[in-house]
Amino acid sequence: LAYLFTEANNRGVNNVNRAEVFGGDAKFDFGQFNVWGGYSQSNLKDGKANVVNKDNYAWYAGAGFKVANVNLSAQYREIMPLFAAPGDWGRIGMWWNPTDIKGFGAKANFALGAIDVNLGGQWYQGTGKLANGLQTADKINRYVGELGFKVNDAWSAMLGGEWVEWKLAGGKPR
């Protein structure tokens, strides 16, 4: 569980001078299976009055399975357009801390002695919560592959790649 409270002496954008962020995470292991989930919310305020208290949360839930040297997992998450917590909750290409998205992701890890192979994908769409935000017809697909090699106990090397497809109603970014 976490609670973060920040306040400034002056007013910023939209007369906001205070942020309250709270949430929690949980993970449970059942032998080879595990499940996890979390929720967080960011309330932006002018003093004690709420300025942003709608479409300002994020949540996720996932499950995984490990057998021998293979680890598989899948997760669903939603990050609303007005979620504004400090910290790092991931990236899509060059877009750090994405908001206004919902969708699934999957990962597979194969540990083959000194070699690790990691493959993953995320398939998102917009939430459709804001008129000028991402809409549910907007699609963002992300694919990741990594090949790691353990040289010794202190050194390892990794080669990886990422491909992001943007299919937005308003155009296709490059």
JSON list of C-alpha atoms in Angstrom, two decimals:
[
{"chain": "A", "resi": 1, "resn": "LEU", "atom": "CA", "xyz": [0.00, 0.00, 0.00]},
{"chain": "A", "resi": 2, "resn": "ALA", "atom": "CA", "xyz": [1.19, 3.53, -0.69]},
{"chain": "A", "resi": 3, "resn": "TYR", "atom": "CA", "xyz": [0.04, 7.10, -0.11]},
{"chain": "A", "resi": 4, "resn": "LEU", "atom": "CA", "xyz": [1.88, 10.14, -1.47]},
{"chain": "A", "resi": 5, "resn": "PHE", "atom": "CA", "xyz": [0.97, 13.74, -0.73]},
{"chain": "A", "resi": 6, "resn": "THR", "atom": "CA", "xyz": [2.69, 16.69, -2.45]},
{"chain": "A", "resi": 7, "resn": "GLU", "atom": "CA", "xyz": [1.90, 20.39, -2.21]},
{"chain": "A", "resi": 8, "resn": "ALA", "atom": "CA", "xyz": [3.36, 23.57, -3.72]},
{"chain": "A", "resi": 9, "resn": "ASN", "atom": "CA", "xyz": [3.16, 27.18, -2.51]},
{"chain": "A", "resi": 10, "resn": "ASN", "atom": "CA", "xyz": [1.98, 28.44, -5.92]},
{"chain": "A", "resi": 11, "resn": "ARG", "atom": "CA", "xyz": [-0.75, 27.37, -8.31]},
{"chain": "A", "resi": 12, "resn": "GLY", "atom": "CA", "xyz": [0.17, 25.47, -11.44]},
{"chain": "A", "resi": 13, "resn": "VAL", "atom": "CA", "xyz": [-1.86, 24.47, -14.49]},
{"chain": "A", "resi": 14, "resn": "ASN", "atom": "CA", "xyz": [-5.64, 24.55, -13.82]},
{"chain": "A", "resi": 15, "resn": "ASN", "atom": "CA", "xyz": [-4.99, 26.10, -10.38]},
{"chain": "A", "resi": 16, "resn": "VAL", "atom": "CA", "xyz": [-3.56, 22.85, -9.04]},
{"chain": "A", "resi": 17, "resn": "ASN", "atom": "CA", "xyz": [-1.17, 23.07, -6.09]},
{"chain": "A", "resi": 18, "resn": "ARG", "atom": "CA", "xyz": [-1.68, 19.68, -4.46]},
{"chain": "A", "resi": 19, "resn": "ALA", "atom": "CA", "xyz": [-1.56, 16.05, -5.52]},
{"chain": "A", "resi": 20, "resn": "GLU", "atom": "CA", "xyz": [-2.65, 13.03, -3.53]},
{"chain": "A", "resi": 21, "resn": "VAL", "atom": "CA", "xyz": [-1.74, 9.62, -4.92]},
{"chain": "A", "resi": 22, "resn": "PHE", "atom": "CA", "xyz": [-2.72, 6.35, -3.30]},
{"chain": "A", "resi": 23, "resn": "GLY", "atom": "CA", "xyz": [-2.87, 2.71, -4.26]},
{"chain": "A", "resi": 24, "resn": "GLY", "atom": "CA", "xyz": [-1.70, -0.79, -3.64]},
{"chain": "A", "resi": 25, "resn": "ASP", "atom": "CA", "xyz": [-0.27, -3.92, -5.24]},
{"chain": "A", "resi": 26, "resn": "ALA", "atom": "CA", "xyz": [-0.55, -7.59, -4.37]},
{"chain": "A", "resi": 27, "resn": "LYS", "atom": "CA", "xyz": [1.03, -10.78, -5.67]},
{"chain": "A", "resi": 28, "resn": "PHE", "atom": "CA", "xyz": [0.21, -14.35, -4.71]},
{"chain": "A", "resi": 29, "resn": "ASP", "atom": "CA", "xyz": [2.21, -17.45, -5.60]},
{"chain": "A", "resi": 30, "resn": "PHE", "atom": "CA", "xyz": [0.59, -20.88, -5.83]},
{"chain": "A", "resi": 31, "resn": "GLY", "atom": "CA", "xyz": [3.44, -23.22, -6.70]},
{"chain": "A", "resi": 32, "resn": "GLN", "atom": "CA", "xyz": [4.09, -22.80, -10.42]},
{"chain": "A", "resi": 33, "resn": "PHE", "atom": "CA", "xyz": [1.23, -20.28, -10.80]},
{"chain": "A", "resi": 34, "resn": "ASN", "atom": "CA", "xyz": [1.11, -16.68, -9.66]},
{"chain": "A", "resi": 35, "resn": "VAL", "atom": "CA", "xyz": [-1.45, -13.89, -9.86]},
{"chain": "A", "resi": 36, "resn": "TRP", "atom": "CA", "xyz": [-1.05, -10.18, -9.24]},
{"chain": "A", "resi": 37, "resn": "GLY", "atom": "CA", "xyz": [-2.93, -6.93, -9.41]},
{"chain": "A", "resi": 38, "resn": "GLY", "atom": "CA", "xyz": [-2.86, -3.32, -8.43]},
{"chain": "A", "resi": 39, "resn": "TYR", "atom": "CA", "xyz": [-4.75, -0.04, -8.34]},
{"chain": "A", "resi": 40, "resn": "SER", "atom": "CA", "xyz": [-3.61, 3.58, -8.08]},
{"chain": "A", "resi": 41, "resn": "GLN", "atom": "CA", "xyz": [-5.40, 6.92, -8.17]},
{"chain": "A", "resi": 42, "resn": "SER", "atom": "CA", "xyz": [-4.13, 10.50, -8.43]},
{"chain": "A", "resi": 43, "resn": "ASN", "atom": "CA", "xyz": [-6.32, 13.35, -7.15]},
{"chain": "A", "resi": 44, "resn": "LEU", "atom": "CA", "xyz": [-5.22, 16.83, -8.18]},
{"chain": "A", "resi": 45, "resn": "LYS", "atom": "CA", "xyz": [-6.45, 19.63, -5.92]},
{"chain": "A", "resi": 46, "resn": "ASP", "atom": "CA", "xyz": [-6.60, 23.36, -5.38]},
{"chain": "A", "resi": 47, "resn": "GLY", "atom": "CA", "xyz": [-6.00, 23.41, -1.65]},
{"chain": "A", "resi": 48, "resn": "LYS", "atom": "CA", "xyz": [-8.49, 20.84, -0.38]},
{"chain": "A", "resi": 49, "resn": "ALA", "atom": "CA", "xyz": [-10.94, 21.13, -3.29]},
{"chain": "A", "resi": 50, "resn": "ASN", "atom": "CA", "xyz": [-10.76, 18.48, -6.04]},
{"chain": "A", "resi": 51, "resn": "VAL", "atom": "CA", "xyz": [-9.81, 19.78, -9.50]},
{"chain": "A", "resi": 52, "resn": "VAL", "atom": "CA", "xyz": [-9.32, 16.35, -11.11]},
{"chain": "A", "resi": 53, "resn": "ASN", "atom": "CA", "xyz": [-11.14, 13.43, -9.53]},
{"chain": "A", "resi": 54, "resn": "LYS", "atom": "CA", "xyz": [-12.55, 11.57, -12.54]},
{"chain": "A", "resi": 55, "resn": "ASP", "atom": "CA", "xyz": [-10.75, 9.34, -15.09]},
{"chain": "A", "resi": 56, "resn": "ASN", "atom": "CA", "xyz": [-7.64, 9.61, -12.89]},
{"chain": "A", "resi": 57, "resn": "TYR", "atom": "CA", "xyz": [-6.85, 6.01, -11.97]},
{"chain": "A", "resi": 58, "resn": "ALA", "atom": "CA", "xyz": [-4.89, 3.01, -13.23]},
{"chain": "A", "resi": 59, "resn": "TRP", "atom": "CA", "xyz": [-5.27, -0.68, -12.53]},
{"chain": "A", "resi": 60, "resn": "TYR", "atom": "CA", "xyz": [-3.88, -3.99, -13.72]},
{"chain": "A", "resi": 61, "resn": "ALA", "atom": "CA", "xyz": [-4.30, -7.72, -13.16]},
{"chain": "A", "resi": 62, "resn": "GLY", "atom": "CA", "xyz": [-2.22, -10.60, -14.41]},
{"chain": "A", "resi": 63, "resn": "ALA", "atom": "CA", "xyz": [-1.33, -14.24, -14.11]},
{"chain": "A", "resi": 64, "resn": "GLY", "atom": "CA", "xyz": [1.77, -16.30, -14.79]},
{"chain": "A", "resi": 65, "resn": "PHE", "atom": "CA", "xyz": [2.95, -19.87, -15.05]},
{"chain": "A", "resi": 66, "resn": "LYS", "atom": "CA", "xyz": [6.47, -21.26, -14.72]},
{"chain": "A", "resi": 67, "resn": "VAL", "atom": "CA", "xyz": [7.58, -24.77, -15.58]},
{"chain": "A", "resi": 68, "resn": "ALA", "atom": "CA", "xyz": [11.23, -25.80, -15.80]},
{"chain": "A", "resi": 69, "resn": "ASN", "atom": "CA", "xyz": [13.01, -23.01, -17.72]},
{"chain": "A", "resi": 70, "resn": "VAL", "atom": "CA", "xyz": [9.91, -21.46, -19.29]},
{"chain": "A", "resi": 71, "resn": "ASN", "atom": "CA", "xyz": [8.00, -18.56, -17.76]},
{"chain": "A", "resi": 72, "resn": "LEU", "atom": "CA", "xyz": [4.72, -17.37, -19.38]},
{"chain": "A", "resi": 73, "resn": "SER", "atom": "CA", "xyz": [2.55, -14.47, -18.25]},
{"chain": "A", "resi": 74, "resn": "ALA", "atom": "CA", "xyz": [-0.37, -12.30, -19.37]},
{"chain": "A", "resi": 75, "resn": "GLN", "atom": "CA", "xyz": [-1.75, -9.05, -18.00]},
{"chain": "A", "resi": 76, "resn": "TYR", "atom": "CA", "xyz": [-4.60, -6.62, -18.58]},
{"chain": "A", "resi": 77, "resn": "ARG", "atom": "CA", "xyz": [-4.28, -2.95, -17.64]},
{"chain": "A", "resi": 78, "resn": "GLU", "atom": "CA", "xyz": [-6.11, 0.34, -17.92]},
{"chain": "A", "resi": 79, "resn": "ILE", "atom": "CA", "xyz": [-4.53, 3.74, -17.44]},
{"chain": "A", "resi": 80, "resn": "MET", "atom": "CA", "xyz": [-7.09, 6.51, -17.56]},
{"chain": "A", "resi": 81, "resn": "PRO", "atom": "CA", "xyz": [-6.32, 9.78, -19.41]},
{"chain": "A", "resi": 82, "resn": "LEU", "atom": "CA", "xyz": [-6.05, 11.99, -16.30]},
{"chain": "A", "resi": 83, "resn": "PHE", "atom": "CA", "xyz": [-3.87, 9.65, -14.24]},
{"chain": "A", "resi": 84, "resn": "ALA", "atom": "CA", "xyz": [-0.91, 11.76, -13.11]},
{"chain": "A", "resi": 85, "resn": "ALA", "atom": "CA", "xyz": [1.19, 9.96, -10.52]},
{"chain": "A", "resi": 86, "resn": "PRO", "atom": "CA", "xyz": [4.94, 10.53, -10.21]},
{"chain": "A", "resi": 87, "resn": "GLY", "atom": "CA", "xyz": [7.14, 7.56, -10.99]},
{"chain": "A", "resi": 88, "resn": "ASP", "atom": "CA", "xyz": [7.58, 5.06, -13.80]},
{"chain": "A", "resi": 89, "resn": "TRP", "atom": "CA", "xyz": [4.82, 2.72, -14.95]},
{"chain": "A", "resi": 90, "resn": "GLY", "atom": "CA", "xyz": [6.33, 1.71, -18.27]},
{"chain": "A", "resi": 91, "resn": "ARG", "atom": "CA", "xyz": [6.67, 2.90, -21.83]},
{"chain": "A", "resi": 92, "resn": "ILE", "atom": "CA", "xyz": [5.50, 2.24, -25.36]},
{"chain": "A", "resi": 93, "resn": "GLY", "atom": "CA", "xyz": [8.31, 3.11, -27.77]},
{"chain": "A", "resi": 94, "resn": "MET", "atom": "CA", "xyz": [9.40, 6.64, -26.82]},
{"chain": "A", "resi": 95, "resn": "TRP", "atom": "CA", "xyz": [6.16, 7.32, -24.91]},
{"chain": "A", "resi": 96, "resn": "TRP", "atom": "CA", "xyz": [7.06, 7.15, -21.20]},
{"chain": "A", "resi": 97, "resn": "ASN", "atom": "CA", "xyz": [4.27, 6.68, -18.63]},
{"chain": "A", "resi": 98, "resn": "PRO", "atom": "CA", "xyz": [1.47, 6.20, -21.17]},
{"chain": "A", "resi": 99, "resn": "THR", "atom": "CA", "xyz": [-2.08, 7.22, -20.26]},
{"chain": "A", "resi": 100, "resn": "ASP", "atom": "CA", "xyz": [-5.47, 6.92, -21.97]},
{"chain": "A", "resi": 101, "resn": "ILE", "atom": "CA", "xyz": [-4.93, 3.23, -22.86]},
{"chain": "A", "resi": 102, "resn": "LYS", "atom": "CA", "xyz": [-6.41, -0.16, -22.04]},
{"chain": "A", "resi": 103, "resn": "GLY", "atom": "CA", "xyz": [-5.50, -3.62, -23.21]},
{"chain": "A", "resi": 104, "resn": "PHE", "atom": "CA", "xyz": [-3.60, -6.87, -22.86]},
{"chain": "A", "resi": 105, "resn": "GLY", "atom": "CA", "xyz": [0.04, -7.87, -22.77]},
{"chain": "A", "resi": 106, "resn": "ALA", "atom": "CA", "xyz": [1.85, -11.21, -22.80]},
{"chain": "A", "resi": 107, "resn": "LYS", "atom": "CA", "xyz": [5.44, -12.30, -22.14]},
{"chain": "A", "resi": 108, "resn": "ALA", "atom": "CA", "xyz": [7.45, -15.48, -22.58]},
{"chain": "A", "resi": 109, "resn": "ASN", "atom": "CA", "xyz": [10.91, -16.13, -21.15]},
{"chain": "A", "resi": 110, "resn": "PHE", "atom": "CA", "xyz": [13.04, -19.12, -22.07]},
{"chain": "A", "resi": 111, "resn": "ALA", "atom": "CA", "xyz": [16.17, -19.71, -19.95]},
{"chain": "A", "resi": 112, "resn": "LEU", "atom": "CA", "xyz": [18.49, -21.95, -21.96]},
{"chain": "A", "resi": 113, "resn": "GLY", "atom": "CA", "xyz": [21.62, -22.26, -19.83]},
{"chain": "A", "resi": 114, "resn": "ALA", "atom": "CA", "xyz": [23.69, -19.12, -20.40]},
{"chain": "A", "resi": 115, "resn": "ILE", "atom": "CA", "xyz": [21.18, -17.81, -22.95]},
{"chain": "A", "resi": 116, "resn": "ASP", "atom": "CA", "xyz": [17.89, -16.04, -22.16]},
{"chain": "A", "resi": 117, "resn": "VAL", "atom": "CA", "xyz": [15.21, -15.41, -24.77]},
{"chain": "A", "resi": 118, "resn": "ASN", "atom": "CA", "xyz": [12.46, -12.89, -23.93]},
{"chain": "A", "resi": 119, "resn": "LEU", "atom": "CA", "xyz": [9.48, -12.26, -26.20]},
{"chain": "A", "resi": 120, "resn": "GLY", "atom": "CA", "xyz": [6.51, -10.04, -25.50]},
{"chain": "A", "resi": 121, "resn": "GLY", "atom": "CA", "xyz": [3.64, -8.09, -26.94]},
{"chain": "A", "resi": 122, "resn": "GLN", "atom": "CA", "xyz": [1.11, -5.51, -25.84]},
{"chain": "A", "resi": 123, "resn": "TRP", "atom": "CA", "xyz": [-2.14, -4.72, -27.63]},
{"chain": "A", "resi": 124, "resn": "TYR", "atom": "CA", "xyz": [-3.81, -1.50, -26.54]},
{"chain": "A", "resi": 125, "resn": "GLN", "atom": "CA", "xyz": [-6.67, 0.71, -27.59]},
{"chain": "A", "resi": 126, "resn": "GLY", "atom": "CA", "xyz": [-7.71, 4.15, -26.41]},
{"chain": "A", "resi": 127, "resn": "THR", "atom": "CA", "xyz": [-10.12, 4.52, -23.50]},
{"chain": "A", "resi": 128, "resn": "GLY", "atom": "CA", "xyz": [-12.47, 6.87, -25.36]},
{"chain": "A", "resi": 129, "resn": "LYS", "atom": "CA", "xyz": [-12.95, 8.89, -22.15]},
{"chain": "A", "resi": 130, "resn": "LEU", "atom": "CA", "xyz": [-11.90, 12.29, -23.57]},
{"chain": "A", "resi": 131, "resn": "ALA", "atom": "CA", "xyz": [-13.15, 13.86, -26.79]},
{"chain": "A", "resi": 132, "resn": "ASN", "atom": "CA", "xyz": [-9.62, 15.01, -27.72]},
{"chain": "A", "resi": 133, "resn": "GLY", "atom": "CA", "xyz": [-7.90, 11.85, -26.39]},
{"chain": "A", "resi": 134, "resn": "LEU", "atom": "CA", "xyz": [-7.38, 8.36, -27.74]},
{"chain": "A", "resi": 135, "resn": "GLN", "atom": "CA", "xyz": [-10.58, 6.70, -28.91]},
{"chain": "A", "resi": 136, "resn": "THR", "atom": "CA", "xyz": [-11.50, 3.02, -28.68]},
{"chain": "A", "resi": 137, "resn": "ALA", "atom": "CA", "xyz": [-10.87, 2.65, -32.45]},
{"chain": "A", "resi": 138, "resn": "ASP", "atom": "CA", "xyz": [-7.24, 3.79, -31.94]},
{"chain": "A", "resi": 139, "resn": "LYS", "atom": "CA", "xyz": [-4.85, 0.83, -31.68]},
{"chain": "A", "resi": 140, "resn": "ILE", "atom": "CA", "xyz": [-1.28, 0.68, -30.38]},
{"chain": "A", "resi": 141, "resn": "ASN", "atom": "CA", "xyz": [0.60, -2.62, -30.73]},
{"chain": "A", "resi": 142, "resn": "ARG", "atom": "CA", "xyz": [4.04, -3.15, -29.20]},
{"chain": "A", "resi": 143, "resn": "TYR", "atom": "CA", "xyz": [6.33, -6.15, -29.81]},
{"chain": "A", "resi": 144, "resn": "VAL", "atom": "CA", "xyz": [9.60, -6.78, -27.96]},
{"chain": "A", "resi": 145, "resn": "GLY", "atom": "CA", "xyz": [12.33, -9.38, -28.36]},
{"chain": "A", "resi": 146, "resn": "GLU", "atom": "CA", "xyz": [15.54, -9.78, -26.36]},
{"chain": "A", "resi": 147, "resn": "LEU", "atom": "CA", "xyz": [18.41, -12.23, -26.50]},
{"chain": "A", "resi": 148, "resn": "GLY", "atom": "CA", "xyz": [20.67, -12.31, -23.44]},
{"chain": "A", "resi": 149, "resn": "PHE", "atom": "CA", "xyz": [23.95, -14.12, -22.90]},
{"chain": "A", "resi": 150, "resn": "LYS", "atom": "CA", "xyz": [25.58, -14.61, -19.50]},
{"chain": "A", "resi": 151, "resn": "VAL", "atom": "CA", "xyz": [29.35, -14.38, -19.95]},
{"chain": "A", "resi": 152, "resn": "ASN", "atom": "CA", "xyz": [30.13, -15.07, -16.28]},
{"chain": "A", "resi": 153, "resn": "ASP", "atom": "CA", "xyz": [28.74, -14.22, -12.83]},
{"chain": "A", "resi": 154, "resn": "ALA", "atom": "CA", "xyz": [29.61, -10.54, -13.25]},
{"chain": "A", "resi": 155, "resn": "TRP", "atom": "CA", "xyz": [29.09, -9.92, -16.98]},
{"chain": "A", "resi": 156, "resn": "SER", "atom": "CA", "xyz": [26.23, -10.40, -19.39]},
{"chain": "A", "resi": 157, "resn": "ALA", "atom": "CA", "xyz": [25.23, -9.00, -22.77]},
{"chain": "A", "resi": 158, "resn": "MET", "atom": "CA", "xyz": [21.84, -8.37, -24.30]},
{"chain": "A", "resi": 159, "resn": "LEU", "atom": "CA", "xyz": [20.58, -7.61, -27.78]},
{"chain": "A", "resi": 160, "resn": "GLY", "atom": "CA", "xyz": [17.00, -6.46, -28.15]},
{"chain": "A", "resi": 161, "resn": "GLY", "atom": "CA", "xyz": [14.49, -4.84, -30.41]},
{"chain": "A", "resi": 162, "resn": "GLU", "atom": "CA", "xyz": [11.12, -3.17, -30.16]},
{"chain": "A", "resi": 163, "resn": "TRP", "atom": "CA", "xyz": [8.47, -2.50, -32.80]},
{"chain": "A", "resi": 164, "resn": "VAL", "atom": "CA", "xyz": [5.49, -0.20, -32.16]},
{"chain": "A", "resi": 165, "resn": "GLU", "atom": "CA", "xyz": [2.54, 0.09, -34.55]},
{"chain": "A", "resi": 166, "resn": "TRP", "atom": "CA", "xyz": [0.30, 3.14, -34.24]},
{"chain": "A", "resi": 167, "resn": "LYS", "atom": "CA", "xyz": [-3.11, 2.84, -35.90]},
{"chain": "A", "resi": 168, "resn": "LEU", "atom": "CA", "xyz": [-4.83, 6.09, -34.94]},
{"chain": "A", "resi": 169, "resn": "ALA", "atom": "CA", "xyz": [-8.01, 7.49, -36.46]},
{"chain": "A", "resi": 170, "resn": "GLY", "atom": "CA", "xyz": [-6.38, 10.95, -36.63]},
{"chain": "A", "resi": 171, "resn": "GLY", "atom": "CA", "xyz": [-3.36, 9.69, -38.62]},
{"chain": "A", "resi": 172, "resn": "LYS", "atom": "CA", "xyz": [-0.42, 7.36, -38.39]},
{"chain": "A", "resi": 173, "resn": "PRO", "atom": "CA", "xyz": [2.62, 8.71, -36.50]},
{"chain": "A", "resi": 174, "resn": "ARG", "atom": "CA", "xyz": [6.10, 7.74, -37.62]}
]
